[in-house]
Structures are given as structure tokens and as C-alpha cells.
Coordinates of C-alpha atoms in Angstrom, one line a residue:
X1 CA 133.7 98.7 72.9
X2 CA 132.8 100.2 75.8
X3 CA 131.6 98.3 79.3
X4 CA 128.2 98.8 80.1
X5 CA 128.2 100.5 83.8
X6 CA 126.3 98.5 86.6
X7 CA 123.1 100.7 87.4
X8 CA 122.9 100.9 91.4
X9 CA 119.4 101.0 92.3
X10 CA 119.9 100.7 95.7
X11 CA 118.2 104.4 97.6
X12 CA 121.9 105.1 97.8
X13 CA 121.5 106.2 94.2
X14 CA 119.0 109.6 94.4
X15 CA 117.9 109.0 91.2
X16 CA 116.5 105.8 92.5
X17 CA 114.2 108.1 94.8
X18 CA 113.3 110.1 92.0
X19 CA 111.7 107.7 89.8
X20 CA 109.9 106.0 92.7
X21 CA 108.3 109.6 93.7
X22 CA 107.8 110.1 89.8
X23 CA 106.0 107.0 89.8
X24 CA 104.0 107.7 93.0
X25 CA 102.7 111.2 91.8
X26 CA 101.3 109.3 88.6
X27 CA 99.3 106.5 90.9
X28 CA 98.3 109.5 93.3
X29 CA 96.8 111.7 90.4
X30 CA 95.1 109.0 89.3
X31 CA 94.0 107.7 92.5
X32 CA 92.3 111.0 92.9
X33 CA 90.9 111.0 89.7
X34 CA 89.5 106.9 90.3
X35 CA 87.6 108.4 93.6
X36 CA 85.8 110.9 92.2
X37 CA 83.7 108.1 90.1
X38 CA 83.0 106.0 92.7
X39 CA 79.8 106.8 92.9
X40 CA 76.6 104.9 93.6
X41 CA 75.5 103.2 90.3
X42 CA 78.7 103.4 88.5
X43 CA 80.2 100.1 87.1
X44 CA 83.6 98.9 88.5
X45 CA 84.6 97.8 84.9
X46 CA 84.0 101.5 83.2
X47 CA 86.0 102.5 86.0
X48 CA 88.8 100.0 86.1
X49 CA 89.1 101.1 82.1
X50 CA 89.0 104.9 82.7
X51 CA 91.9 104.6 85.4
X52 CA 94.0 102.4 83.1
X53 CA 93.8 104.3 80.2
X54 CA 94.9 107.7 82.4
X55 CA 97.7 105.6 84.1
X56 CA 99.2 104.9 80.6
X57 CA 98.9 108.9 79.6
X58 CA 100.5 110.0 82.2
X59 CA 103.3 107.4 82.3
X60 CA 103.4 108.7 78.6
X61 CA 104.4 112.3 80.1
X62 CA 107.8 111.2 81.8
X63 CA 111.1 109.7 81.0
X64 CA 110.2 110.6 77.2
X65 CA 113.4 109.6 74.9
X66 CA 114.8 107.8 78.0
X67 CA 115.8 104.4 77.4
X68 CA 114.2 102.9 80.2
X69 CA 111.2 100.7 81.1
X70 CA 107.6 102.4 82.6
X71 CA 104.7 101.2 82.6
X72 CA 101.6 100.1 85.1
X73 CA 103.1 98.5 88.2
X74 CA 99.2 97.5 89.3
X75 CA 95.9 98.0 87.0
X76 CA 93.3 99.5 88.3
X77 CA 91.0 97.5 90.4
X78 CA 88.0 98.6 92.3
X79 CA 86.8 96.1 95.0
X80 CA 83.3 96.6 96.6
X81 CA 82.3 96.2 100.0
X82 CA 83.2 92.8 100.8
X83 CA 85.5 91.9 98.6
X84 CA 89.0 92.0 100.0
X85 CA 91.3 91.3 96.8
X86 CA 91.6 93.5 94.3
X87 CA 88.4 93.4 91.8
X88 CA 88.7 93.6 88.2
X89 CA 86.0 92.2 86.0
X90 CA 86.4 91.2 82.4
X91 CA 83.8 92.7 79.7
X92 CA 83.6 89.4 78.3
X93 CA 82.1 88.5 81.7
X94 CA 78.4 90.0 81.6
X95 CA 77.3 89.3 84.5
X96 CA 80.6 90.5 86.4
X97 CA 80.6 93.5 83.8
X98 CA 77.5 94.8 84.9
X99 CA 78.4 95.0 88.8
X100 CA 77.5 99.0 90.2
X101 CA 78.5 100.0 93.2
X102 CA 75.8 100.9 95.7
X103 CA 75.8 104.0 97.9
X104 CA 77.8 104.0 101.2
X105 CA 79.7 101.1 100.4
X106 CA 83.1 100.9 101.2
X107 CA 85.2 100.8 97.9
X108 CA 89.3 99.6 97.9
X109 CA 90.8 101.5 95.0
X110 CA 93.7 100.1 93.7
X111 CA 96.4 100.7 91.2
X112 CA 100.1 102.0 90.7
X113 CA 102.9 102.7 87.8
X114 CA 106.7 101.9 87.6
X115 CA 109.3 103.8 86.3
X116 CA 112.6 101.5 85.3
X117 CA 111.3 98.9 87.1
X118 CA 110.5 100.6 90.7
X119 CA 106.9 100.5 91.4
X120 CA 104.8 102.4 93.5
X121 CA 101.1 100.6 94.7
X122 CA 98.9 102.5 96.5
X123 CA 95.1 101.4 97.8
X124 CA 92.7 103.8 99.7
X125 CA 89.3 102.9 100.5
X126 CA 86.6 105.4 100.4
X127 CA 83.1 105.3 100.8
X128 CA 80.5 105.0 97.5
X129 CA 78.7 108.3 97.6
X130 CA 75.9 110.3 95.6
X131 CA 76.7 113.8 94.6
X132 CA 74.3 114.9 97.0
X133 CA 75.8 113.5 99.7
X134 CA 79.2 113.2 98.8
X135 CA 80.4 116.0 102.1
X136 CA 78.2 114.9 104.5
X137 CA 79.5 113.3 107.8
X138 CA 80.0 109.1 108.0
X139 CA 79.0 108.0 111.4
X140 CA 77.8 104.3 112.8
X141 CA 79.4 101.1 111.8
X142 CA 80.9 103.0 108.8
X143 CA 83.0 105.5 110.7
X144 CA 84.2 102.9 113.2
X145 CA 85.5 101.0 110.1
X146 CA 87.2 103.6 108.5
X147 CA 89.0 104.9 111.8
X148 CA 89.9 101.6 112.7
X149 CA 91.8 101.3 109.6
X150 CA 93.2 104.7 109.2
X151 CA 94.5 104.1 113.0
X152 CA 95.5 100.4 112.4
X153 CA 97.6 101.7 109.1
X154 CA 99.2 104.7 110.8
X155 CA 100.5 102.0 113.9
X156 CA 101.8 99.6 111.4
X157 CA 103.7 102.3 110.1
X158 CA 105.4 103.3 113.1
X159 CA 106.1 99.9 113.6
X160 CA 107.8 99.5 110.7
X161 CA 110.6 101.9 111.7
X162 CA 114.0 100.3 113.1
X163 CA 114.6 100.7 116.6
X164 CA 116.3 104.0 117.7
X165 CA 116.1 105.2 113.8
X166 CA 114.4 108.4 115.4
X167 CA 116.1 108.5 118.8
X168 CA 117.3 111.6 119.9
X169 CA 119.3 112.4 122.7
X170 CA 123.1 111.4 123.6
X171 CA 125.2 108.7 121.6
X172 CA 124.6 106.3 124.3
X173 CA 120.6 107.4 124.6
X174 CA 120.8 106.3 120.7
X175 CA 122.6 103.2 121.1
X176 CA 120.3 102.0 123.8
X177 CA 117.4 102.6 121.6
X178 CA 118.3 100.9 118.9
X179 CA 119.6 97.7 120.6
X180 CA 115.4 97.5 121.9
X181 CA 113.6 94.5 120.7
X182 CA 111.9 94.5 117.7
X183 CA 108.1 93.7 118.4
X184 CA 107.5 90.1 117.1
X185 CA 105.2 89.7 114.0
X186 CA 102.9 88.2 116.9
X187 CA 103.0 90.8 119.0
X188 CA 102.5 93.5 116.1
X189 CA 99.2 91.7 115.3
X190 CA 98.1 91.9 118.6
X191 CA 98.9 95.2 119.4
X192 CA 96.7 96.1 116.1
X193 CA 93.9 93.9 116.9
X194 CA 93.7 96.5 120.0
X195 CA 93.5 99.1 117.7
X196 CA 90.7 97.6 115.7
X197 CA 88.8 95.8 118.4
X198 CA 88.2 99.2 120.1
X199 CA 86.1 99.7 117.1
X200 CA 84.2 96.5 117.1
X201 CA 86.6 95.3 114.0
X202 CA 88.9 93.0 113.5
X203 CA 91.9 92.5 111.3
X204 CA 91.9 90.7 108.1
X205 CA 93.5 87.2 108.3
X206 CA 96.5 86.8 105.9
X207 CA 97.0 90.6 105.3
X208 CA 100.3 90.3 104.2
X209 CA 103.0 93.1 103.5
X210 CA 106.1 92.9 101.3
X211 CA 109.6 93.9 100.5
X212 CA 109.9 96.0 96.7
X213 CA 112.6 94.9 95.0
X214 CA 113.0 96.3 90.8
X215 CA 110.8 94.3 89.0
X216 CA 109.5 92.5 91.7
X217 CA 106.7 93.3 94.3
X218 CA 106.9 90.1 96.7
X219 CA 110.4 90.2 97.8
X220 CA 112.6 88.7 99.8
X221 CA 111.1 90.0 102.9
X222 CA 107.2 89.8 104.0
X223 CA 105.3 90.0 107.4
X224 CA 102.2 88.3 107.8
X225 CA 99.0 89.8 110.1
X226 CA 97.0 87.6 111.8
X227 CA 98.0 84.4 109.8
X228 CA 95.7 81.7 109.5
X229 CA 98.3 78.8 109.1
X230 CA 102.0 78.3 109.8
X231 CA 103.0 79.4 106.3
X232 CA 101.9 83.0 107.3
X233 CA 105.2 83.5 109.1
X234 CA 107.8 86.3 108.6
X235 CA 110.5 86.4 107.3
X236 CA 112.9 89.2 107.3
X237 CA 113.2 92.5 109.2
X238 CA 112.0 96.2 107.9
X239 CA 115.9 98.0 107.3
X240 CA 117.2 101.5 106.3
X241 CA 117.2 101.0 102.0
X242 CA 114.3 99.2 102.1
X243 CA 111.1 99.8 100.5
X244 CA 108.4 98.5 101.5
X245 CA 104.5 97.8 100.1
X246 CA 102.8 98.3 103.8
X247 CA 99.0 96.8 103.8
X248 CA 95.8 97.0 105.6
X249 CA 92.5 94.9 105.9
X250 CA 90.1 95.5 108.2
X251 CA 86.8 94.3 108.5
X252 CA 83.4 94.2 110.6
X253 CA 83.1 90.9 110.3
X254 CA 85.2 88.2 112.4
X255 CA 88.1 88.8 109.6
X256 CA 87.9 85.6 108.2
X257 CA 88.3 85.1 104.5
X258 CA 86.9 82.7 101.9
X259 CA 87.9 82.2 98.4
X260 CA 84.3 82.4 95.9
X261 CA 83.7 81.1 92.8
X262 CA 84.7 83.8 90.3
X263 CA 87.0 83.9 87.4
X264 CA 90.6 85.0 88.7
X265 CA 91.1 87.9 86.2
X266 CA 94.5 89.4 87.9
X267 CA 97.2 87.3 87.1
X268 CA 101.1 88.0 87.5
X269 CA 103.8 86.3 86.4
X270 CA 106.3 84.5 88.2
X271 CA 110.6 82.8 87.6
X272 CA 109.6 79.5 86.4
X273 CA 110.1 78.6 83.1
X274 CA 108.5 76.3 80.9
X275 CA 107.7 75.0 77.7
X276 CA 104.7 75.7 77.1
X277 CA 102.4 73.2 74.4
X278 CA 99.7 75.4 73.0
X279 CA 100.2 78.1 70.2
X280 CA 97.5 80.5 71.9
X281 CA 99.1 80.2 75.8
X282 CA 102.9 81.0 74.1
X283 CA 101.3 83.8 72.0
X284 CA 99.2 85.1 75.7
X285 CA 102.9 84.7 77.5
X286 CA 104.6 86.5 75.0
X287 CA 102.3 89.3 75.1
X288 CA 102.4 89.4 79.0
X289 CA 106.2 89.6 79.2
X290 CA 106.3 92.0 76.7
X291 CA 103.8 94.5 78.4
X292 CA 104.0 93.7 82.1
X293 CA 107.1 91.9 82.6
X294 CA 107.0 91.0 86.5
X295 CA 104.2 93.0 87.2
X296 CA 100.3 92.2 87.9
X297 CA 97.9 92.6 85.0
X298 CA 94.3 92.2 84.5
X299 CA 93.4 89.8 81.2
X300 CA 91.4 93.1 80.2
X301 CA 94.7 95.0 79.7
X302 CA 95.8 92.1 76.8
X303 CA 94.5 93.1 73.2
X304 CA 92.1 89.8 72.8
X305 CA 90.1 89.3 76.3
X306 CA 88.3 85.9 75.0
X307 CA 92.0 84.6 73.5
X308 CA 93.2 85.3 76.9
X309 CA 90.9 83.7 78.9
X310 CA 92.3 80.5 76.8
X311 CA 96.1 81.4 76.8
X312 CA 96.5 82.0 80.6
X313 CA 94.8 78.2 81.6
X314 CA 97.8 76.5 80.6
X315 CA 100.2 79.2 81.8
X316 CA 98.8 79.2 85.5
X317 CA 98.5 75.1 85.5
X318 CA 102.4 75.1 84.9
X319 CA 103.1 77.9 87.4
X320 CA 104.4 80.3 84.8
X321 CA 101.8 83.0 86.2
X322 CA 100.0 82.9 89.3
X323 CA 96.5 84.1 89.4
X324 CA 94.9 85.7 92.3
X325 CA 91.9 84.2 93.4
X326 CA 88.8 86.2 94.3
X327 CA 88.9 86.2 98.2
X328 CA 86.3 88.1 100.3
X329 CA 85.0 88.1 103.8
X330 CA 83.6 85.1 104.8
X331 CA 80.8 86.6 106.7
X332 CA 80.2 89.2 103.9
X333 CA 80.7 92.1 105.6
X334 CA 82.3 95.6 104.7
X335 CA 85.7 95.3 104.5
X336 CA 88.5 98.4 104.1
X337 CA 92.3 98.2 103.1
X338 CA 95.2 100.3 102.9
X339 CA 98.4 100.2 100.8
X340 CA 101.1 102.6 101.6
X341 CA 104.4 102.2 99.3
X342 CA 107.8 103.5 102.2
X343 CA 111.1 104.2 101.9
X344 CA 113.2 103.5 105.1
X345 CA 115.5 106.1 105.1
X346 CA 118.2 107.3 107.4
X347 CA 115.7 110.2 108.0
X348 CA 112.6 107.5 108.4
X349 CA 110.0 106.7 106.8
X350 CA 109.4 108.2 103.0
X351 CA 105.6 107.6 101.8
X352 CA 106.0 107.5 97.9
X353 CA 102.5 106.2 97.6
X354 CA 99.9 106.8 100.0
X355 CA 96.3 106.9 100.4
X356 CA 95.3 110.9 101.2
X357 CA 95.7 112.0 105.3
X358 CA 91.8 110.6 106.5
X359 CA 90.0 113.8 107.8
X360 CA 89.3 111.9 111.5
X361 CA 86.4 114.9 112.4
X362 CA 84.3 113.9 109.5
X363 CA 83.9 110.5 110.9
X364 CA 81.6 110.6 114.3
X365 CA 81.4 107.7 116.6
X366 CA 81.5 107.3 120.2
X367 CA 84.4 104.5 120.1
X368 CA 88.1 105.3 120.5
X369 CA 91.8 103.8 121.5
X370 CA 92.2 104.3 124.7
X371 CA 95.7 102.0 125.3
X372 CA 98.2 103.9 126.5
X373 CA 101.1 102.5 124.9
X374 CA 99.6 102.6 121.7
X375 CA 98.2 106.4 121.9
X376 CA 101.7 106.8 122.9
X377 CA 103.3 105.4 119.7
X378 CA 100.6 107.1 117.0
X379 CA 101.9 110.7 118.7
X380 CA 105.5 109.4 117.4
X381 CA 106.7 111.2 113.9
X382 CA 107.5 108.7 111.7
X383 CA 110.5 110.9 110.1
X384 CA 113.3 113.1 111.6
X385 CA 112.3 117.1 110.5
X386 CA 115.1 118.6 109.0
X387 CA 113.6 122.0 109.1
X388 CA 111.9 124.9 110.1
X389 CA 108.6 123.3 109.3
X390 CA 106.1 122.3 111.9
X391 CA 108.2 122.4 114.8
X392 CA 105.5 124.6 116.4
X393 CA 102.6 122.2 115.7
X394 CA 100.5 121.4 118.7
X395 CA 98.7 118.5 119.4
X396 CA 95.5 118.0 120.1
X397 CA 94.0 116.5 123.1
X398 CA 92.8 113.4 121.5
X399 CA 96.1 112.5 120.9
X400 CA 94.4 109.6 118.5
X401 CA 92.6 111.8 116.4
X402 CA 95.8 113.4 114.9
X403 CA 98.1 110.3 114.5
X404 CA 99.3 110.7 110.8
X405 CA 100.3 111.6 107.7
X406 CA 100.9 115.7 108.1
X407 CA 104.1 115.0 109.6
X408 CA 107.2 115.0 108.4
X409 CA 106.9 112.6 105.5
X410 CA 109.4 114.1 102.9
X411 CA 112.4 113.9 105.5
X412 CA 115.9 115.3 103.7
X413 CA 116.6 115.0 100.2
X414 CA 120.2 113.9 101.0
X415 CA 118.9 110.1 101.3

């Protein structure tokens, strides 16, 4: 009998970096597709429902015949304006099933898909528009929160490349830049907080970022913005073969969060096992690991909604799953959030999943960065070109107004 050959899913292994970018054009079509109904008066739930059920045909489309696992990596959740988790109500839930959103609010979308086990999560925020409206430019307290988090994201980014990954120059130019300190988890959040504060924002507390791992979306690996307790520490550095879910929160508030008293309905489950007493939470569990596996669901995705609001109590009191409270600003003010899914790659960064490039001129305010250190870093590529393509691209003279995604994102395809 043959020996079953060890997969290597390592980014050594190009097909590993296939069905990550396979899985990230699913969550971006459907992203798109999720922010054209965010409209004022439209119900989060209809919406959470629509995106779900055209994440699952499109994962439908790829891999056919292939004996491998796919599936949704996140469910669609649509969190209004102060909410800073992701939202997904229940229909069961009448009150929560009736929640609209209301024009000009800002909206986090979101959701993702795997493919064998490598997920892709993205999360833009956008603002709630009517159809008359929907082109018209954002200015005031609005536009300094979206370009604080567009700017705050596209820092973080940069930050997360090794040292001297990107150095050019001689051998020993190279080896000097990459022996540089990394910036401390401390001294990231700081340096964002600048970023933020020079729009009247501040940074989320807690806003943690992870290492992806197959099967698994809180890795080994995490940093921790402005942490509210000594658990928020880091642990691990960003490395070439990582891949990493890189996230936002912003808010016009102080940034301070609060947990409120609303039904967890996101739930994921986690290594420990147990024996589990009650017919209806083995039955819930079973269905769980059969559709989901290690990946977040909302109770709304299991075929009985009421049966599961029963089966998951005894399943989250013995730690089998971990729900996700409902956590929003504690002020109650407008909050945005980013989640870009990278690849570190010889080359740099990789974006598999990625809100869409902000258009920065439809946003009109009279705030801007003005630290030079940081203006410095956002003109920074955060990948090596390995062609012909935009090498003659000028910048602009608000250096902070073009610090993004246009640049060489898709950096050699000999990863």
C-alpha cells in the first residue's frame, strides 16, 4: 500500500499561494457584492444571509472533484457604526433581526472563504449611503475617520515587513538594514496613535492582529494595539512564510471598548475536548465540526437556529467553543476597521485579501499627518517590483495622500 505523502503547506509550496489567492478573489467578489447593499434602511440580517449564500456558490465554482476541504473561513457579518466586533444577528432574535442601517453610517463588512484549510478574512468599512448620494464627497468627522484608518492600516502594514526585506543597495547596505531594531509593539502603537490623533481619532484598545496557520486563524503569533491589560502583549515576530490577518479599529471616541448585553451569535471552536452531557449540545457540536471545523460561524449558518441557541450553552461553558461577545465603543461613537490577509514573502508583502485602495480625494478635511518620519515610511513600497511596471510613477506632493495599495502588491510569482 502506498504511503500517503506529507502535504507541505508552507509558501514554499506555490500551490499553497494559489489556493490562498483563490480564496481571496471569492471573499473580494463578494465583499464587493456585500457593499453595494449597504444602504440606508437595509437590514444587516438580509444582508449577512445574501453574502453567505453567494460565498457558498462561489466556493462551489473551484477545486470541483478535488479532494480537499473549502468552505467559509468567516460568515458574513455587517457591524454598524459603533459596533466594533463583527455583527451578526439571529432571525430568531426579532428585535436584533429588524436592525437597518441608517444613512452615513460607518458599516465594517466582514467575511472570508478557505480553500484546504488556508483562509483569507478581509473587513472594509464603508459608509451607509442612499442611491442618491452614493458618489458624493464624505467630508467632517466622517472623512477624518476614514483617512485615519486607511492611513493607520497602510503604516501597520509597512511595519509589518522585516527589517532590510526591501533594502537595496550593497551586500553590506543590506546587512545593516536588516540587523535595525524591530519597532516594539509599544512603540508601533504609538507611532499609529500619531497617525490617528492628527485626525481627532484614536485607536481601538485591544485591536489585535494574528498569525494564519491551516485551519487555524489565531496562531502562534499575535501583536496587540493599544492593550488595555498586561495580557495584551506580543508574542512573536512578523517573518518571511508568514501570513498574517493584519487589523484596524479606529474610532472617534476615546477608543475604549465595552462588552453590551447581546446574545454572542459568532462562536468558533477551539482544541479542548470534552464530553459533553446533553443529546442537543453533541448533536450542535457535531454539526459545527462537520461544517466549520476550526473556523468562526454564526448560529444562523446551522440548520435549526432555536436548537442551536440550546446546543452551543453547554459547549461554550466547557470551553469546547468560544463565543465572541458583542463589544462596541464605550462612548458609542462611529467606529471603522480594517482586515488585510499578507503574505511575507521574499519579495514583501502579498495582500491576498484586502479592502479596495480608499480613493483619499473623495474624502475632504482640513486635517493631515504631518510627522516626518511617518510620511517618510507610508512613501515606502511594501514589495520589491520585479518589472517594468510603475517604475515611472510619480508621487504626489502630499506624499500622505498616495500611501497605498497601487504599489507593487503582487511581487514575483517565484515565491
Amino acid at each position: 500500500m502506498a504511503e500517503e505523502v506529507a502535504v507541505d503547506y508552507t509558501l514554499n509550496n506555490p500551490d499553497t499561494l494559489t489556493k490562498y489567492k483563490t480564496a481571496a478573489q471569492i471573499s473580494h467578489k463578494v465583499l464587493e457584492a456585500v457593499s453595494g447593499w449597504c444602504v440606508e434602511g437595509a437590514k444587516v440580517l438580509s444582508i449577512c444571509q445574501r453574502g453567505d449564500k453567494l460565498l457558498d456558490e462561489e466556493i462551489a465554482k473551484v477545486y470541483k472533484g478535488k479532494k480537499i476541504s473549502k468552505g467559509i473561513s468567516h460568515p458574513t457579518t455587517v457591524s454598524p457604526s459603533s459596533y466594533i466586533t463583527p455583527y451578526t444577528p439571529l432571525s430568531t432574535d426579532v428585535e436584533e433581526a429588524a436592525t437597518a442601517l441608517k444613512a452615513n453610517e460607518p458599516v465594517k463588512i466582514q467575511l472570508g472563504a478557505q480553500i484546504d484549510g488556508l483562509g483569507t478574512i478581509v473587513c472594509d468599512t464603508i459608509l451607509a449611503k442612499t442611491d442618491k448620494d452614493k458618489d458624493e464627497e464624505v467630508s467632517g468627522r466622517d472623512a477624518d475617520l476614514m483617512l485615519a484608518t486607511h492611513y493607520a492600516n497602510e503604516l501597520l502594514l509597512r511595519l509589518m515587513i522585516p527589517p532590510g526585506l526591501l533594502a537595496s543597495g550593497s551586500e553590506e547596505d543590506k546587512k545593516k538594514a536588516a540587523a535595525e531594531k524591530r519597532p516594539s509593539q509599544s512603540k508601533i502603537s504609538q507611532m499609529l496613535e500619531t497617525v490617528v490623533k492628527s485626525y481627532d481619532c484614536n485607536l481601538v484598545e485591544g485591536t489585535t492582529s494574528w498569525l494564519f496557520e491551516r485551519n487555524e486563524i489565531e496562531g502562534k503569533k499575535k501583536f496587540v494595539l493599544n492593550p488595555p491589560d498586561k495580557e495584551g502583549r506580543a508574542e512573536g515576530v512578523p517573518e518571511v512564510g508568514d501570513v498574517w490577518g493584519v487589523e484596524m479599529g479606529v474610532s472617534l471616541g476615546s477608543g475604549k471598548v465595552k462588552t453590551i448585553d447581546q446574545r454572542p451569535t459568532l462562536h468558533r471552536r477551539t482544541t479542548i475536548t470534552y464530553q459533553l452531557k446533553r443529546p442537543s449540545s453533541r448533536q450542535t457540536l457535531s454539526e459545527i465540526v462537520k461544517k466549520f471545523g476550526n473556523f468562526p460561524f454564526s448560529l444562523r449558518q446551522l440548520d435549526d437556529e432555536r436548537a442551536a441557541k440550546v446546543g452551543v450553552v453547554e459547549c461554550v461553558r466547557s470551553n469546547v467553543l468560544r463565543q465572541y461577545e458583542v463589544v462596541t465603543d464605550k462612548d458609542n461613537a462611529p467606529v471603522a476597521r480594517l482586515l488585510t490577509t499578507i503574505a511575507i514573502t521574499k519579495n514583501g508583502l502579498v495582500r491576498l485579501g484586502a479592502p479596495p485602495a480608499l480613493d483619499a480625494s473623495k474624502y475632504k478635511t482640513d486635517k493631515k499627518v504631518t510627522d516626518e518620519q511617518i510620511l517618510k515610511i507610508l512613501e515606502q513600497p511594501t514589495a520589491r517590483s520585479t518589472g517594468a511596471k510603475g517604475k515611472n510613477r510619480k508621487k504626489k506632493k502630499k506624499p500622505v495622500k498616495k500611501a497605498t495599495d497601487d504599489e507593487e502588491e503582487e511581487s514575483s510569482e517565484d515565491e
